[in-house]
PDB file of C-alpha atoms in Angstrom:
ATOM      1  CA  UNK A   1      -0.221 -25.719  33.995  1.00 51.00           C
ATOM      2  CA  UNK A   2      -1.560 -22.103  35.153  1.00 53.00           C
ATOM      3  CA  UNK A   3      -5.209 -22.512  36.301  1.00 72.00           C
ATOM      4  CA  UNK A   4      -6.179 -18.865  34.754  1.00 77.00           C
ATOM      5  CA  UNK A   5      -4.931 -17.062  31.888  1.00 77.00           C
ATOM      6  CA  UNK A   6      -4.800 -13.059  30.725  1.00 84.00           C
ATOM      7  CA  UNK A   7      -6.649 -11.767  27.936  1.00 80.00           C
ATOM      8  CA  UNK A   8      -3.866 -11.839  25.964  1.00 82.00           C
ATOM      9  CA  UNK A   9      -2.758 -15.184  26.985  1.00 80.00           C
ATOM     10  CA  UNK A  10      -6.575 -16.665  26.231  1.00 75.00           C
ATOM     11  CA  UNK A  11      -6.716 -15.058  22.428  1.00 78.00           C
ATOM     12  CA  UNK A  12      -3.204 -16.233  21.643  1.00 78.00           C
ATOM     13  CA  UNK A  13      -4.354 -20.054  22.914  1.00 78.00           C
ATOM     14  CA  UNK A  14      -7.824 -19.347  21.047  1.00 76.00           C
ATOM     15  CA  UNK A  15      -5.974 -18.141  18.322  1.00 77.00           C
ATOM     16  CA  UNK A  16      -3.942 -21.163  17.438  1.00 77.00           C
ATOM     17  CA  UNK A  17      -6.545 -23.834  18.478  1.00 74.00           C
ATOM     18  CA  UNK A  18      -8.316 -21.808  15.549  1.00 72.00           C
ATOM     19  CA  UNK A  19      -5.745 -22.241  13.025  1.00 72.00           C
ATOM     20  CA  UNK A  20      -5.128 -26.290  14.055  1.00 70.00           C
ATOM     21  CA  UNK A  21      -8.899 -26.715  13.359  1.00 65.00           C
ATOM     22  CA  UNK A  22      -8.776 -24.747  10.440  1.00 61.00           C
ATOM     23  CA  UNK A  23      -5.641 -26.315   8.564  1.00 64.00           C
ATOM     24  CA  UNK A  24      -7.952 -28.777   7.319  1.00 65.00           C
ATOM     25  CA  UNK A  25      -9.551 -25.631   5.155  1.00 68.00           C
ATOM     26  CA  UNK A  26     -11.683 -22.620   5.471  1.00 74.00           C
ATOM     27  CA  UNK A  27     -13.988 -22.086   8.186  1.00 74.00           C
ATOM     28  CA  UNK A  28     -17.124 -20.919   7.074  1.00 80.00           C
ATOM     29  CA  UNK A  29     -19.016 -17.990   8.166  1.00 82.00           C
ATOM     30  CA  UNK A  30     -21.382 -19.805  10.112  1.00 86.00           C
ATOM     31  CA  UNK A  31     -18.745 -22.168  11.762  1.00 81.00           C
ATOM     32  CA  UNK A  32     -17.046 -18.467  12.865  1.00 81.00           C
ATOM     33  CA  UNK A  33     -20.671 -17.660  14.202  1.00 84.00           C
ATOM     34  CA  UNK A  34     -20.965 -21.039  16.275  1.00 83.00           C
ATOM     35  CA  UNK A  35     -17.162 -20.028  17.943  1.00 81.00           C
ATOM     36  CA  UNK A  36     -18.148 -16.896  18.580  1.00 82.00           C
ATOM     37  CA  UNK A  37     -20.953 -18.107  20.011  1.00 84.00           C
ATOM     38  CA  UNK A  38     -18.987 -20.989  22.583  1.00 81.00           C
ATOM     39  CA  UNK A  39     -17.220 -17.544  23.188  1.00 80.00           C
ATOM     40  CA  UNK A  40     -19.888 -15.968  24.514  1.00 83.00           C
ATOM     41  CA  UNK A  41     -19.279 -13.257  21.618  1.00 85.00           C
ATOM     42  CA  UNK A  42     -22.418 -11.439  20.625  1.00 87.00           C
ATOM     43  CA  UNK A  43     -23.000 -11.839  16.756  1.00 86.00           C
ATOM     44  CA  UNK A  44     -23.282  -7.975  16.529  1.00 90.00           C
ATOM     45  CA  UNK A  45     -19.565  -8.092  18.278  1.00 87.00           C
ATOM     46  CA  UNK A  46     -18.439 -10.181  15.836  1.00 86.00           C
ATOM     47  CA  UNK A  47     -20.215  -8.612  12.482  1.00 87.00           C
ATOM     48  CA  UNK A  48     -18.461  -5.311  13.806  1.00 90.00           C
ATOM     49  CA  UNK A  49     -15.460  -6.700  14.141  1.00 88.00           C
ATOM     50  CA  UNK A  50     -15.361  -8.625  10.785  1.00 88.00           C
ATOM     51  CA  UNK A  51     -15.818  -5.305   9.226  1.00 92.00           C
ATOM     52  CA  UNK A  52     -13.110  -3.949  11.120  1.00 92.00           C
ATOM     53  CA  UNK A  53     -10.991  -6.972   9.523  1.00 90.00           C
ATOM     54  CA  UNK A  54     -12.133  -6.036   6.389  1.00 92.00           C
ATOM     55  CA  UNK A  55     -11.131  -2.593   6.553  1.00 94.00           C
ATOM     56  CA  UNK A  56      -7.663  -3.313   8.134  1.00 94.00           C
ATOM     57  CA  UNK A  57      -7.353  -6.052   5.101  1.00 94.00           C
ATOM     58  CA  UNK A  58      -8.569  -3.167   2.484  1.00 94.00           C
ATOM     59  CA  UNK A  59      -6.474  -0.816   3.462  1.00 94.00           C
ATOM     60  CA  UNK A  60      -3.154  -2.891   3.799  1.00 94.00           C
ATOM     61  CA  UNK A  61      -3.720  -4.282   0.183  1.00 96.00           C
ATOM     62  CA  UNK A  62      -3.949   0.060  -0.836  1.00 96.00           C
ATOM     63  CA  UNK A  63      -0.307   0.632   0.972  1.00 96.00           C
ATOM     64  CA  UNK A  64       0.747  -2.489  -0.801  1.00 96.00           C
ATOM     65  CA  UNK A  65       0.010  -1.014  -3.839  1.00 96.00           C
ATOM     66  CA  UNK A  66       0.783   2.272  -2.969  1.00 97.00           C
ATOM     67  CA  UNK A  67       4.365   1.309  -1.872  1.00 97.00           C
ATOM     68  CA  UNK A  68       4.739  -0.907  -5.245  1.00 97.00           C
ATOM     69  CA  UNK A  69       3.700   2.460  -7.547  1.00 96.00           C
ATOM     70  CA  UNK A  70       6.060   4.543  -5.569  1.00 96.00           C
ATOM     71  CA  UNK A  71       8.760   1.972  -6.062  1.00 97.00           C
ATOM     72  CA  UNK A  72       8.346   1.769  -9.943  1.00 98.00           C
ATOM     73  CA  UNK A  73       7.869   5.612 -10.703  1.00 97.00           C
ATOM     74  CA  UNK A  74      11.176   5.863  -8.312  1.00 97.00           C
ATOM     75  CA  UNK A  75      12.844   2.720 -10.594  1.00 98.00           C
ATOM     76  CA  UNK A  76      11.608   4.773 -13.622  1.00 98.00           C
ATOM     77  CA  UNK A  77      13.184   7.901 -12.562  1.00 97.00           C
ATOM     78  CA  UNK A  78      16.385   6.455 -11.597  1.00 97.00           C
ATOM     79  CA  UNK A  79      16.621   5.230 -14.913  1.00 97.00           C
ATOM     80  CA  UNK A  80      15.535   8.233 -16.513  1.00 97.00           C
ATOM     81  CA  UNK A  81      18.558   9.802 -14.272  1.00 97.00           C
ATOM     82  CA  UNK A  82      21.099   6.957 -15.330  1.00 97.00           C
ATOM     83  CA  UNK A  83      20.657   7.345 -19.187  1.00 97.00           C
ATOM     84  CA  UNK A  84      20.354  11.362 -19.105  1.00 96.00           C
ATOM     85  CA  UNK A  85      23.587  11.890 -17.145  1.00 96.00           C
ATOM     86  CA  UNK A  86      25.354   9.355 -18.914  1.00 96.00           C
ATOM     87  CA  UNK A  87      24.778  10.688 -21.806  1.00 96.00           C
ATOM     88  CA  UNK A  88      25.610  14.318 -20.336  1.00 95.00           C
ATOM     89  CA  UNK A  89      28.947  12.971 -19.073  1.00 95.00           C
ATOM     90  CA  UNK A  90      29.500  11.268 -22.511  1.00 95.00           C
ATOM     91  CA  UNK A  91      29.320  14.952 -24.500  1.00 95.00           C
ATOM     92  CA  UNK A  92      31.242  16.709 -22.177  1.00 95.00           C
ATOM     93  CA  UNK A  93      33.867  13.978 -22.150  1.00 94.00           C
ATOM     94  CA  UNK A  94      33.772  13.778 -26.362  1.00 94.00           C
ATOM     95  CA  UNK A  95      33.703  17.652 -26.560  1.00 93.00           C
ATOM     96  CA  UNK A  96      36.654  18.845 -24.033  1.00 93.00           C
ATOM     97  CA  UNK A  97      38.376  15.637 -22.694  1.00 90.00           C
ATOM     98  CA  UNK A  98      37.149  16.129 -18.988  1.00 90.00           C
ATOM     99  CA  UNK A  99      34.453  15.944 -16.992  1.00 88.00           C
ATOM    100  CA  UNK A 100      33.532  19.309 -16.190  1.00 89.00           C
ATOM    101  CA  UNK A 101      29.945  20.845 -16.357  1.00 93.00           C
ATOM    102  CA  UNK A 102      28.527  17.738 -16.513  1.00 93.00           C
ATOM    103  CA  UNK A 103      28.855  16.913 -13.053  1.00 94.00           C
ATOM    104  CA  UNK A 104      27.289  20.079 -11.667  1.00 95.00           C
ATOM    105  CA  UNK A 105      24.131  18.245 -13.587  1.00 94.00           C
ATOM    106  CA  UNK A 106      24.838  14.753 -11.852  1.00 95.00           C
ATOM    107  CA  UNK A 107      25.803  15.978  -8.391  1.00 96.00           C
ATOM    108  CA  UNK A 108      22.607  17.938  -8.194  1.00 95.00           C
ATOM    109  CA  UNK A 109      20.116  15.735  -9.812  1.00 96.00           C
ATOM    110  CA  UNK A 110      21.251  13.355  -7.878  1.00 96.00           C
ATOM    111  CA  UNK A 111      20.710  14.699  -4.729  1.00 97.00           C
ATOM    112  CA  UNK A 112      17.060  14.853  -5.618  1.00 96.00           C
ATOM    113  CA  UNK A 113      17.090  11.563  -6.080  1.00 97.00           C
ATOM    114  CA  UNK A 114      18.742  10.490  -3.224  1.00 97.00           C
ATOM    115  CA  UNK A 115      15.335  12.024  -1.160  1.00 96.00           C
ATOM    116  CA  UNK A 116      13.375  10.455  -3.964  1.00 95.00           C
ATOM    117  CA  UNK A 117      14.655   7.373  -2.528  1.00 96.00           C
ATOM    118  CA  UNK A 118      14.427   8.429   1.422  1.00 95.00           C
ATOM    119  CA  UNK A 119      10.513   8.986   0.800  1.00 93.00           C
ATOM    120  CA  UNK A 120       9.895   5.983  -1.334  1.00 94.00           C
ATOM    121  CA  UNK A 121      11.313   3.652   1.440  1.00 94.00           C
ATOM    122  CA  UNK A 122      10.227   5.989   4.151  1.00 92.00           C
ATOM    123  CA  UNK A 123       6.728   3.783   5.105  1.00 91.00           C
ATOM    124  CA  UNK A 124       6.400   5.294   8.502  1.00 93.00           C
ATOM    125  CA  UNK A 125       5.432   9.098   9.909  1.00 93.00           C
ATOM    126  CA  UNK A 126       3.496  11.728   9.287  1.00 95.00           C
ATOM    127  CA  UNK A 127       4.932  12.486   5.154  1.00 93.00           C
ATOM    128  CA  UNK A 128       4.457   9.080   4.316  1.00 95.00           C
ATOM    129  CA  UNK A 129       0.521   8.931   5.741  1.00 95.00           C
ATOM    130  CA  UNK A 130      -0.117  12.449   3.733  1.00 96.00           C
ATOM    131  CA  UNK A 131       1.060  10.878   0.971  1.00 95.00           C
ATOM    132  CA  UNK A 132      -1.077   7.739   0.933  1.00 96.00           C
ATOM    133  CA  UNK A 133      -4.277   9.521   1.688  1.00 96.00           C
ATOM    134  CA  UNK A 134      -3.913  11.897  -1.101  1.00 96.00           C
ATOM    135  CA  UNK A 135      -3.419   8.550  -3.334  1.00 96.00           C
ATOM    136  CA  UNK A 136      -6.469   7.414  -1.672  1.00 95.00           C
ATOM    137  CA  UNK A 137      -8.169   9.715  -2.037  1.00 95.00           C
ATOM    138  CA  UNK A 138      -7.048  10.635  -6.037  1.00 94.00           C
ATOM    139  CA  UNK A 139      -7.901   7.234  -6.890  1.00 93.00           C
ATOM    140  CA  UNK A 140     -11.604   6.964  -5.211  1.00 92.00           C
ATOM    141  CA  UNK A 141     -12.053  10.022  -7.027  1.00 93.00           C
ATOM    142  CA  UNK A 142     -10.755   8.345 -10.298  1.00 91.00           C
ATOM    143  CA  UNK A 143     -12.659   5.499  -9.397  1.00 90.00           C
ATOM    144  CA  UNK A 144     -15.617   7.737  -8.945  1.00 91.00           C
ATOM    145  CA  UNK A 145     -15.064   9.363 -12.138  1.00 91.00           C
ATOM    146  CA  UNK A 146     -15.074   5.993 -14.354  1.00 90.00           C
ATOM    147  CA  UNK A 147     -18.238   4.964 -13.064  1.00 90.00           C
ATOM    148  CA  UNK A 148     -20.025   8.196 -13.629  1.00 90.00           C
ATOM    149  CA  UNK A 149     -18.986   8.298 -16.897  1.00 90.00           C
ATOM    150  CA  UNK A 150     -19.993   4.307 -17.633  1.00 89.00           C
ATOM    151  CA  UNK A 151     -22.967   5.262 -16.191  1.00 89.00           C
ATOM    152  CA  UNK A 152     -23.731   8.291 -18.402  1.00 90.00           C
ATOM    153  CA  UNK A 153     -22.104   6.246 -21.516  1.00 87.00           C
ATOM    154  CA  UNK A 154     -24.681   3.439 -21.338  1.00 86.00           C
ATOM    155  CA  UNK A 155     -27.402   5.751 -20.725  1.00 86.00           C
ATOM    156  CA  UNK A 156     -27.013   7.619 -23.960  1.00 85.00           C
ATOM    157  CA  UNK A 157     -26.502   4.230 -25.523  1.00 85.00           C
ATOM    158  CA  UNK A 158     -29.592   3.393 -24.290  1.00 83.00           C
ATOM    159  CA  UNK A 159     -31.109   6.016 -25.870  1.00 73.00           C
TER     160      UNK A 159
END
């Protein structure tokens, strides 16, 4: 047994000594002060880096839901694709026997769909974290938005 340990080596070991104890349940906020405490962690260290958790947690429930509406509108469009062409390959096949002009329609709508799919999947690089933070921001401002307008609804209610 190694009389000293790294960093790294001491949070991993504090880290699953944690989640032994806490199998049993939650640990309350104060029991997390009292650790922090036998830690030697300053209860301003560990308020800042609670928020920090809560941020990281925040924003990985967004891309969550960010990747799950890119996946249906790209689910929505490939079935929008599907039914159109099908139906485009359907005339031309009922109206001259071959598939002809139709496939001009399929070969090039579905190359926009084929990098549809590349950036819905695509979760990493620079595109992706564009894309995200114009969601972000679109829907604070949404969210923005509602409440001004609850706000301003109730207050001519009110009157």
């Amino acid at each position: 047994m190694a009389d000293s340990y790294t960093s790294e080596d001491a949070q991993q070991i504090l880290q699953r000594a944690i989640a032994r104890q806490a199998e049993t349940g939650e640990l309350s906020r104060q029991q997390l002060l009292e650790i922090a405490e036998e830690l030697g962690i300053s209860p301003e260290t560990l308020t800042a880096a609670e928020q920090e958790w809560r941020q990281h947690r925040q924003e990985t429930a967004d891309r969550a839901l960010f990747n799950q509406e890119r996946r249906r509108r790209f689910r929505h469009d490939l079935a929008k694709f599907a039914i159109i062409n099908t139906l485009l390959v359907g005339m031309n096949l009922a109206t001259t026997h071959q598939v002809g002009w139709s496939l001009y329609v399929v070969f090039g709508w579905g190359i926009a769909i084929a990098l549809s799919a590349w950036r819905t999947f695509q979760v990493e690089g620079d595109d992706y974290e564009r894309a995200f933070q114009r969601w972000q921001l679109k829907r604070q401002v949404g969210q923005s938005l509602k409440t001004l307008s609850s706000r301003w609804l109730k207050r001519l209610s009110d009157s």
